[in-house]
Amino acid sequence: MLDQRLVRDNPEIIASQLGRRGKAVDLTKLQLIAQQQRNLEEQRSGLQAEGNRIGKEVGLQIKSGTDPKSEDIANLRKQGNAIKQKVSVLEDEEKLLSSQLKDQLLTFPNLPSDDCPDGTSENDNVEVRRWGAPREEEGLEEHWQIAERLKLIDTERSVRIAQSRFVTLMGQGARLERGLINFMLDLHTKKGYREVLPPVLVNTASLTGSGQLPKFAEESFRCADDDLWLTPTAEVPVTSLHRDEIIPADQLPLRYAAYSPCFRREAGSYGRDTRGLIRLHQFNKVELYWFAHPDHSEEAHQQITADAEAVLQALELPYRVLDLCTADLGFSARRTYDLEVWLPGAGAYREISSCSVCGDFQARRSAIRTKEGKSTKLVHTLNGSGLAVGRTMAALLETGQQPDGRVRLPSALVPYVGCELLQPE
RNA sequence: GGAGAGCUGGCCGAGUGGUCGAAGGCGCAGCACUGGAAAUGCUGUAUAGGGGCAACUCUAUCGAGGGUUCGAAUCCCUCGCUCUCCGCCA
């Protein structure tokens, strides 16, 4: 969420920054609401001060012996009542305006960072670097072909169990998925990340706090009888881990590595990536998350990205890093590096991790602050996939495929999977 | 699902209508004492919003929302959550 004061005092900053994201907004009305709301607050608190004075006066007089039924007291009561009425009118107006303001504000995306490249579509994303030597051969299989041939996944029966876009991992496939989760968590915790296994059902406040609500309700699965949703990413519960808290500055940064299954409705993606492990309603992900001091979030962003890259490097998977342009930024992000892994079978780079710095955007929604001396300020939050497990498996299958149909796993994974070659069981 | 208890500051805990943002304790910070430390003593220590260059000041907040009252942490109503016991259950 954006700062209300910015709306009130410098709406032109918001307009120009959101303009960079391709969002044209007219803030004159909202600014007016914000200013009126402040005026009402001033009037109201002045009246309340007067009312408090009268209340005390009555108490004092009665205590010092004045007859409670005396003229003086009756007069004060009358004044008190008059003020009460005025206050309640002002209060109603003020509440209406604040809720209008807040409702609007919750629908605005974050302002892009100054360093974020300008652009109008994903074509304007800037490639920052590449790592590894991509396999570029003719006749390589795609991961879903390999997975079905080796019976690592059962797609058809998954439809019976649930519906399309769900997958059941079987045998070595299940083992590989489990091994990858463990491998990733081990890698991150060795670097000092605290491991987290959060609830995957989250309440409305949590989804609002990290930015998924109110705008993206149709992207999440919702429980019919409770205020609970299936989390679309561990970013949601981990943000709320410290919701409404003040974190002492000497504890920052807090770094978490959270494994969770993730659930997304993928509304509006009919027909895309219908086969295999790329786009599912349920997938596993290890998420990196930082609560950082506001002065150090830029460095933190470089570090969290490097920590996500470390997984790809350890798995010997070639990738490239994109600096997302303003048009491609997610709702809560100020700046994002996407990691795209090379899929030799598909012959394309595919997103496998998104590393974002959100500034104080989520912290304001979630009331997560830090304290130095007397002043409290909002922390900065960062998140990055480290990594999306299903897509990692897809990349491993395509990258490790052998002419004989088997799949060679990177050596780092052998202790986790128990073999270096996947072959028909 | 049934029955009961509770929800107060970072924590514990007092407070049943009047100057209470809230006693006391713990914790934390500063100062004093000390060669240094412990112990001790003193002082300070919530959040949000408004005004002010600042010192400071006003308003709100005792789970949430309504109500009674000149005045509510305290009384009334609704809701939420937590805990305990019983039932069920991995």
mmCIF file with all atom_site columns, C-alpha atoms in Angstrom, chain A residues 282-392:
data_model
loop_
_atom_site.group_PDB
_atom_site.id
_atom_site.type_symbol
_atom_site.label_atom_id
_atom_site.label_alt_id
_atom_site.label_comp_id
_atom_site.label_asym_id
_atom_site.label_entity_id
_atom_site.label_seq_id
_atom_site.pdbx_PDB_ins_code
_atom_site.Cartn_x
_atom_site.Cartn_y
_atom_site.Cartn_z
_atom_site.occupancy
_atom_site.B_iso_or_equiv
_atom_site.pdbx_formal_charge
_atom_site.auth_seq_id
_atom_site.auth_comp_id
_atom_site.auth_asym_id
_atom_site.auth_atom_id
_atom_site.pdbx_PDB_model_num
ATOM 1   C CA . GLN A 1 282 ? -0.801 -27.095 -7.097  1.00 0.00 ? 282 GLN A CA 1
ATOM 2   C CA . PHE A 1 283 ? 2.973  -27.024 -7.060  1.00 0.00 ? 283 PHE A CA 1
ATOM 3   C CA . ASN A 1 284 ? 5.796  -27.042 -4.564  1.00 0.00 ? 284 ASN A CA 1
ATOM 4   C CA . LYS A 1 285 ? 8.081  -24.134 -3.960  1.00 0.00 ? 285 LYS A CA 1
ATOM 5   C CA . VAL A 1 286 ? 10.860 -23.163 -1.618  1.00 0.00 ? 286 VAL A CA 1
ATOM 6   C CA . GLU A 1 287 ? 10.590 -19.461 -0.989  1.00 0.00 ? 287 GLU A CA 1
ATOM 7   C CA . LEU A 1 288 ? 13.266 -17.118 0.315   1.00 0.00 ? 288 LEU A CA 1
ATOM 8   C CA . TYR A 1 289 ? 12.010 -14.160 2.285   1.00 0.00 ? 289 TYR A CA 1
ATOM 9   C CA . TRP A 1 290 ? 13.778 -11.242 3.948   1.00 0.00 ? 290 TRP A CA 1
ATOM 10  C CA . PHE A 1 291 ? 12.618 -8.640  6.406   1.00 0.00 ? 291 PHE A CA 1
ATOM 11  C CA . ALA A 1 292 ? 15.309 -6.030  5.874   1.00 0.00 ? 292 ALA A CA 1
ATOM 12  C CA . HIS A 1 293 ? 16.242 -2.682  7.320   1.00 0.00 ? 293 HIS A CA 1
ATOM 13  C CA . PRO A 1 294 ? 14.944 0.015   4.956   1.00 0.00 ? 294 PRO A CA 1
ATOM 14  C CA . ASP A 1 295 ? 18.457 1.342   4.380   1.00 0.00 ? 295 ASP A CA 1
ATOM 15  C CA . HIS A 1 296 ? 19.784 -2.002  3.193   1.00 0.00 ? 296 HIS A CA 1
ATOM 16  C CA . SER A 1 297 ? 17.130 -3.469  0.946   1.00 0.00 ? 297 SER A CA 1
ATOM 17  C CA . GLU A 1 298 ? 18.987 -2.792  -2.316  1.00 0.00 ? 298 GLU A CA 1
ATOM 18  C CA . GLU A 1 299 ? 21.946 -4.935  -1.245  1.00 0.00 ? 299 GLU A CA 1
ATOM 19  C CA . ALA A 1 300 ? 19.510 -7.465  0.125   1.00 0.00 ? 300 ALA A CA 1
ATOM 20  C CA . HIS A 1 301 ? 17.904 -7.694  -3.294  1.00 0.00 ? 301 HIS A CA 1
ATOM 21  C CA . GLN A 1 302 ? 21.228 -8.553  -4.920  1.00 0.00 ? 302 GLN A CA 1
ATOM 22  C CA . GLN A 1 303 ? 21.884 -11.140 -2.216  1.00 0.00 ? 303 GLN A CA 1
ATOM 23  C CA . ILE A 1 304 ? 18.510 -12.873 -2.328  1.00 0.00 ? 304 ILE A CA 1
ATOM 24  C CA . THR A 1 305 ? 18.843 -13.130 -6.097  1.00 0.00 ? 305 THR A CA 1
ATOM 25  C CA . ALA A 1 306 ? 22.325 -14.594 -5.745  1.00 0.00 ? 306 ALA A CA 1
ATOM 26  C CA . ASP A 1 307 ? 20.984 -17.090 -3.209  1.00 0.00 ? 307 ASP A CA 1
ATOM 27  C CA . ALA A 1 308 ? 18.319 -18.232 -5.668  1.00 0.00 ? 308 ALA A CA 1
ATOM 28  C CA . GLU A 1 309 ? 20.894 -18.454 -8.456  1.00 0.00 ? 309 GLU A CA 1
ATOM 29  C CA . ALA A 1 310 ? 23.057 -20.619 -6.225  1.00 0.00 ? 310 ALA A CA 1
ATOM 30  C CA . VAL A 1 311 ? 20.446 -23.374 -6.477  1.00 0.00 ? 311 VAL A CA 1
ATOM 31  C CA . LEU A 1 312 ? 20.545 -23.368 -10.267 1.00 0.00 ? 312 LEU A CA 1
ATOM 32  C CA . GLN A 1 313 ? 24.328 -23.348 -10.232 1.00 0.00 ? 313 GLN A CA 1
ATOM 33  C CA . ALA A 1 314 ? 24.515 -26.236 -7.793  1.00 0.00 ? 314 ALA A CA 1
ATOM 34  C CA . LEU A 1 315 ? 22.131 -28.154 -10.040 1.00 0.00 ? 315 LEU A CA 1
ATOM 35  C CA . GLU A 1 316 ? 24.204 -27.244 -13.120 1.00 0.00 ? 316 GLU A CA 1
ATOM 36  C CA . LEU A 1 317 ? 21.203 -25.713 -14.835 1.00 0.00 ? 317 LEU A CA 1
ATOM 37  C CA . PRO A 1 318 ? 21.988 -22.898 -17.290 1.00 0.00 ? 318 PRO A CA 1
ATOM 38  C CA . TYR A 1 319 ? 19.883 -19.793 -16.814 1.00 0.00 ? 319 TYR A CA 1
ATOM 39  C CA . ARG A 1 320 ? 19.636 -16.117 -17.486 1.00 0.00 ? 320 ARG A CA 1
ATOM 40  C CA . VAL A 1 321 ? 18.676 -13.193 -15.295 1.00 0.00 ? 321 VAL A CA 1
ATOM 41  C CA . LEU A 1 322 ? 16.169 -10.577 -16.409 1.00 0.00 ? 322 LEU A CA 1
ATOM 42  C CA . ASP A 1 323 ? 15.673 -7.181  -14.851 1.00 0.00 ? 323 ASP A CA 1
ATOM 43  C CA . LEU A 1 324 ? 11.917 -6.836  -15.282 1.00 0.00 ? 324 LEU A CA 1
ATOM 44  C CA . CYS A 1 325 ? 10.728 -3.620  -16.847 1.00 0.00 ? 325 CYS A CA 1
ATOM 45  C CA . THR A 1 326 ? 8.050  -1.457  -15.241 1.00 0.00 ? 326 THR A CA 1
ATOM 46  C CA . ALA A 1 327 ? 5.290  -3.052  -17.321 1.00 0.00 ? 327 ALA A CA 1
ATOM 47  C CA . ASP A 1 328 ? 6.117  -6.578  -16.165 1.00 0.00 ? 328 ASP A CA 1
ATOM 48  C CA . LEU A 1 329 ? 6.502  -5.936  -12.431 1.00 0.00 ? 329 LEU A CA 1
ATOM 49  C CA . GLY A 1 330 ? 4.228  -7.786  -10.042 1.00 0.00 ? 330 GLY A CA 1
ATOM 50  C CA . PHE A 1 331 ? 1.716  -5.874  -7.961  1.00 0.00 ? 331 PHE A CA 1
ATOM 51  C CA . SER A 1 332 ? 3.789  -5.575  -4.784  1.00 0.00 ? 332 SER A CA 1
ATOM 52  C CA . ALA A 1 333 ? 7.232  -5.251  -6.342  1.00 0.00 ? 333 ALA A CA 1
ATOM 53  C CA . ARG A 1 334 ? 9.442  -2.195  -6.707  1.00 0.00 ? 334 ARG A CA 1
ATOM 54  C CA . ARG A 1 335 ? 11.957 -4.118  -8.720  1.00 0.00 ? 335 ARG A CA 1
ATOM 55  C CA . THR A 1 336 ? 12.256 -7.749  -9.784  1.00 0.00 ? 336 THR A CA 1
ATOM 56  C CA . TYR A 1 337 ? 14.908 -10.050 -11.173 1.00 0.00 ? 337 TYR A CA 1
ATOM 57  C CA . ASP A 1 338 ? 13.474 -13.093 -12.891 1.00 0.00 ? 338 ASP A CA 1
ATOM 58  C CA . LEU A 1 339 ? 15.631 -16.192 -13.206 1.00 0.00 ? 339 LEU A CA 1
ATOM 59  C CA . GLU A 1 340 ? 14.837 -18.127 -16.358 1.00 0.00 ? 340 GLU A CA 1
ATOM 60  C CA . VAL A 1 341 ? 16.122 -21.655 -16.664 1.00 0.00 ? 341 VAL A CA 1
ATOM 61  C CA . TRP A 1 342 ? 17.024 -23.143 -20.012 1.00 0.00 ? 342 TRP A CA 1
ATOM 62  C CA . LEU A 1 343 ? 14.730 -25.984 -21.108 1.00 0.00 ? 343 LEU A CA 1
ATOM 63  C CA . PRO A 1 344 ? 16.678 -27.835 -23.836 1.00 0.00 ? 344 PRO A CA 1
ATOM 64  C CA . GLY A 1 345 ? 13.661 -29.888 -24.959 1.00 0.00 ? 345 GLY A CA 1
ATOM 65  C CA . ALA A 1 346 ? 11.420 -26.883 -25.323 1.00 0.00 ? 346 ALA A CA 1
ATOM 66  C CA . GLY A 1 347 ? 14.330 -24.809 -26.587 1.00 0.00 ? 347 GLY A CA 1
ATOM 67  C CA . ALA A 1 348 ? 13.383 -21.866 -24.439 1.00 0.00 ? 348 ALA A CA 1
ATOM 68  C CA . TYR A 1 349 ? 14.129 -20.047 -21.237 1.00 0.00 ? 349 TYR A CA 1
ATOM 69  C CA . ARG A 1 350 ? 11.339 -20.370 -18.668 1.00 0.00 ? 350 ARG A CA 1
ATOM 70  C CA . GLU A 1 351 ? 10.809 -18.465 -15.443 1.00 0.00 ? 351 GLU A CA 1
ATOM 71  C CA . ILE A 1 352 ? 11.854 -20.534 -12.451 1.00 0.00 ? 352 ILE A CA 1
ATOM 72  C CA . SER A 1 353 ? 12.329 -17.830 -9.851  1.00 0.00 ? 353 SER A CA 1
ATOM 73  C CA . SER A 1 354 ? 11.206 -14.274 -9.317  1.00 0.00 ? 354 SER A CA 1
ATOM 74  C CA . CYS A 1 355 ? 13.212 -12.193 -6.860  1.00 0.00 ? 355 CYS A CA 1
ATOM 75  C CA . SER A 1 356 ? 11.526 -8.977  -5.796  1.00 0.00 ? 356 SER A CA 1
ATOM 76  C CA . VAL A 1 357 ? 12.156 -6.130  -3.462  1.00 0.00 ? 357 VAL A CA 1
ATOM 77  C CA . CYS A 1 358 ? 8.874  -4.678  -2.248  1.00 0.00 ? 358 CYS A CA 1
ATOM 78  C CA . GLY A 1 359 ? 10.191 -1.738  -0.253  1.00 0.00 ? 359 GLY A CA 1
ATOM 79  C CA . ASP A 1 360 ? 7.716  -0.784  2.478   1.00 0.00 ? 360 ASP A CA 1
ATOM 80  C CA . PHE A 1 361 ? 4.684  -1.761  0.377   1.00 0.00 ? 361 PHE A CA 1
ATOM 81  C CA . GLN A 1 362 ? 3.861  -5.033  2.127   1.00 0.00 ? 362 GLN A CA 1
ATOM 82  C CA . ALA A 1 363 ? 5.185  -3.762  5.444   1.00 0.00 ? 363 ALA A CA 1
ATOM 83  C CA . ARG A 1 364 ? 2.666  -0.912  5.407   1.00 0.00 ? 364 ARG A CA 1
ATOM 84  C CA . ARG A 1 365 ? -0.195 -3.258  4.570   1.00 0.00 ? 365 ARG A CA 1
ATOM 85  C CA . SER A 1 366 ? 0.955  -5.644  7.274   1.00 0.00 ? 366 SER A CA 1
ATOM 86  C CA . ALA A 1 367 ? 2.145  -3.102  9.869   1.00 0.00 ? 367 ALA A CA 1
ATOM 87  C CA . ILE A 1 368 ? 5.649  -4.540  10.171  1.00 0.00 ? 368 ILE A CA 1
ATOM 88  C CA . ARG A 1 369 ? 8.025  -1.976  11.616  1.00 0.00 ? 369 ARG A CA 1
ATOM 89  C CA . THR A 1 370 ? 11.413 -1.679  13.157  1.00 0.00 ? 370 THR A CA 1
ATOM 90  C CA . LYS A 1 371 ? 12.602 0.630   15.859  1.00 0.00 ? 371 LYS A CA 1
ATOM 91  C CA . GLU A 1 372 ? 15.751 2.611   16.204  1.00 0.00 ? 372 GLU A CA 1
ATOM 92  C CA . GLY A 1 373 ? 15.956 4.910   19.152  1.00 0.00 ? 373 GLY A CA 1
ATOM 93  C CA . LYS A 1 374 ? 12.646 6.701   19.407  1.00 0.00 ? 374 LYS A CA 1
ATOM 94  C CA . SER A 1 375 ? 11.357 6.414   15.889  1.00 0.00 ? 375 SER A CA 1
ATOM 95  C CA . THR A 1 376 ? 9.620  3.473   14.312  1.00 0.00 ? 376 THR A CA 1
ATOM 96  C CA . LYS A 1 377 ? 9.756  2.883   10.590  1.00 0.00 ? 377 LYS A CA 1
ATOM 97  C CA . LEU A 1 378 ? 8.445  0.321   8.200   1.00 0.00 ? 378 LEU A CA 1
ATOM 98  C CA . VAL A 1 379 ? 10.780 -2.529  7.298   1.00 0.00 ? 379 VAL A CA 1
ATOM 99  C CA . HIS A 1 380 ? 11.411 -3.535  3.717   1.00 0.00 ? 380 HIS A CA 1
ATOM 100 C CA . THR A 1 381 ? 10.417 -6.976  2.504   1.00 0.00 ? 381 THR A CA 1
ATOM 101 C CA . LEU A 1 382 ? 11.943 -9.140  -0.215  1.00 0.00 ? 382 LEU A CA 1
ATOM 102 C CA . ASN A 1 383 ? 11.000 -12.467 -1.662  1.00 0.00 ? 383 ASN A CA 1
ATOM 103 C CA . GLY A 1 384 ? 12.455 -14.848 -4.181  1.00 0.00 ? 384 GLY A CA 1
ATOM 104 C CA . SER A 1 385 ? 11.739 -18.391 -5.253  1.00 0.00 ? 385 SER A CA 1
ATOM 105 C CA . GLY A 1 386 ? 14.549 -20.659 -4.380  1.00 0.00 ? 386 GLY A CA 1
ATOM 106 C CA . LEU A 1 387 ? 13.180 -22.446 -6.451  1.00 0.00 ? 387 LEU A CA 1
ATOM 107 C CA . ALA A 1 388 ? 9.885  -23.532 -7.971  1.00 0.00 ? 388 ALA A CA 1
ATOM 108 C CA . VAL A 1 389 ? 10.328 -27.283 -7.542  1.00 0.00 ? 389 VAL A CA 1
ATOM 109 C CA . GLY A 1 390 ? 8.202  -28.595 -10.409 1.00 0.00 ? 390 GLY A CA 1
ATOM 110 C CA . ARG A 1 391 ? 9.884  -26.362 -12.940 1.00 0.00 ? 391 ARG A CA 1
ATOM 111 C CA . THR A 1 392 ? 13.238 -27.378 -11.525 1.00 0.00 ? 392 THR A CA 1
#
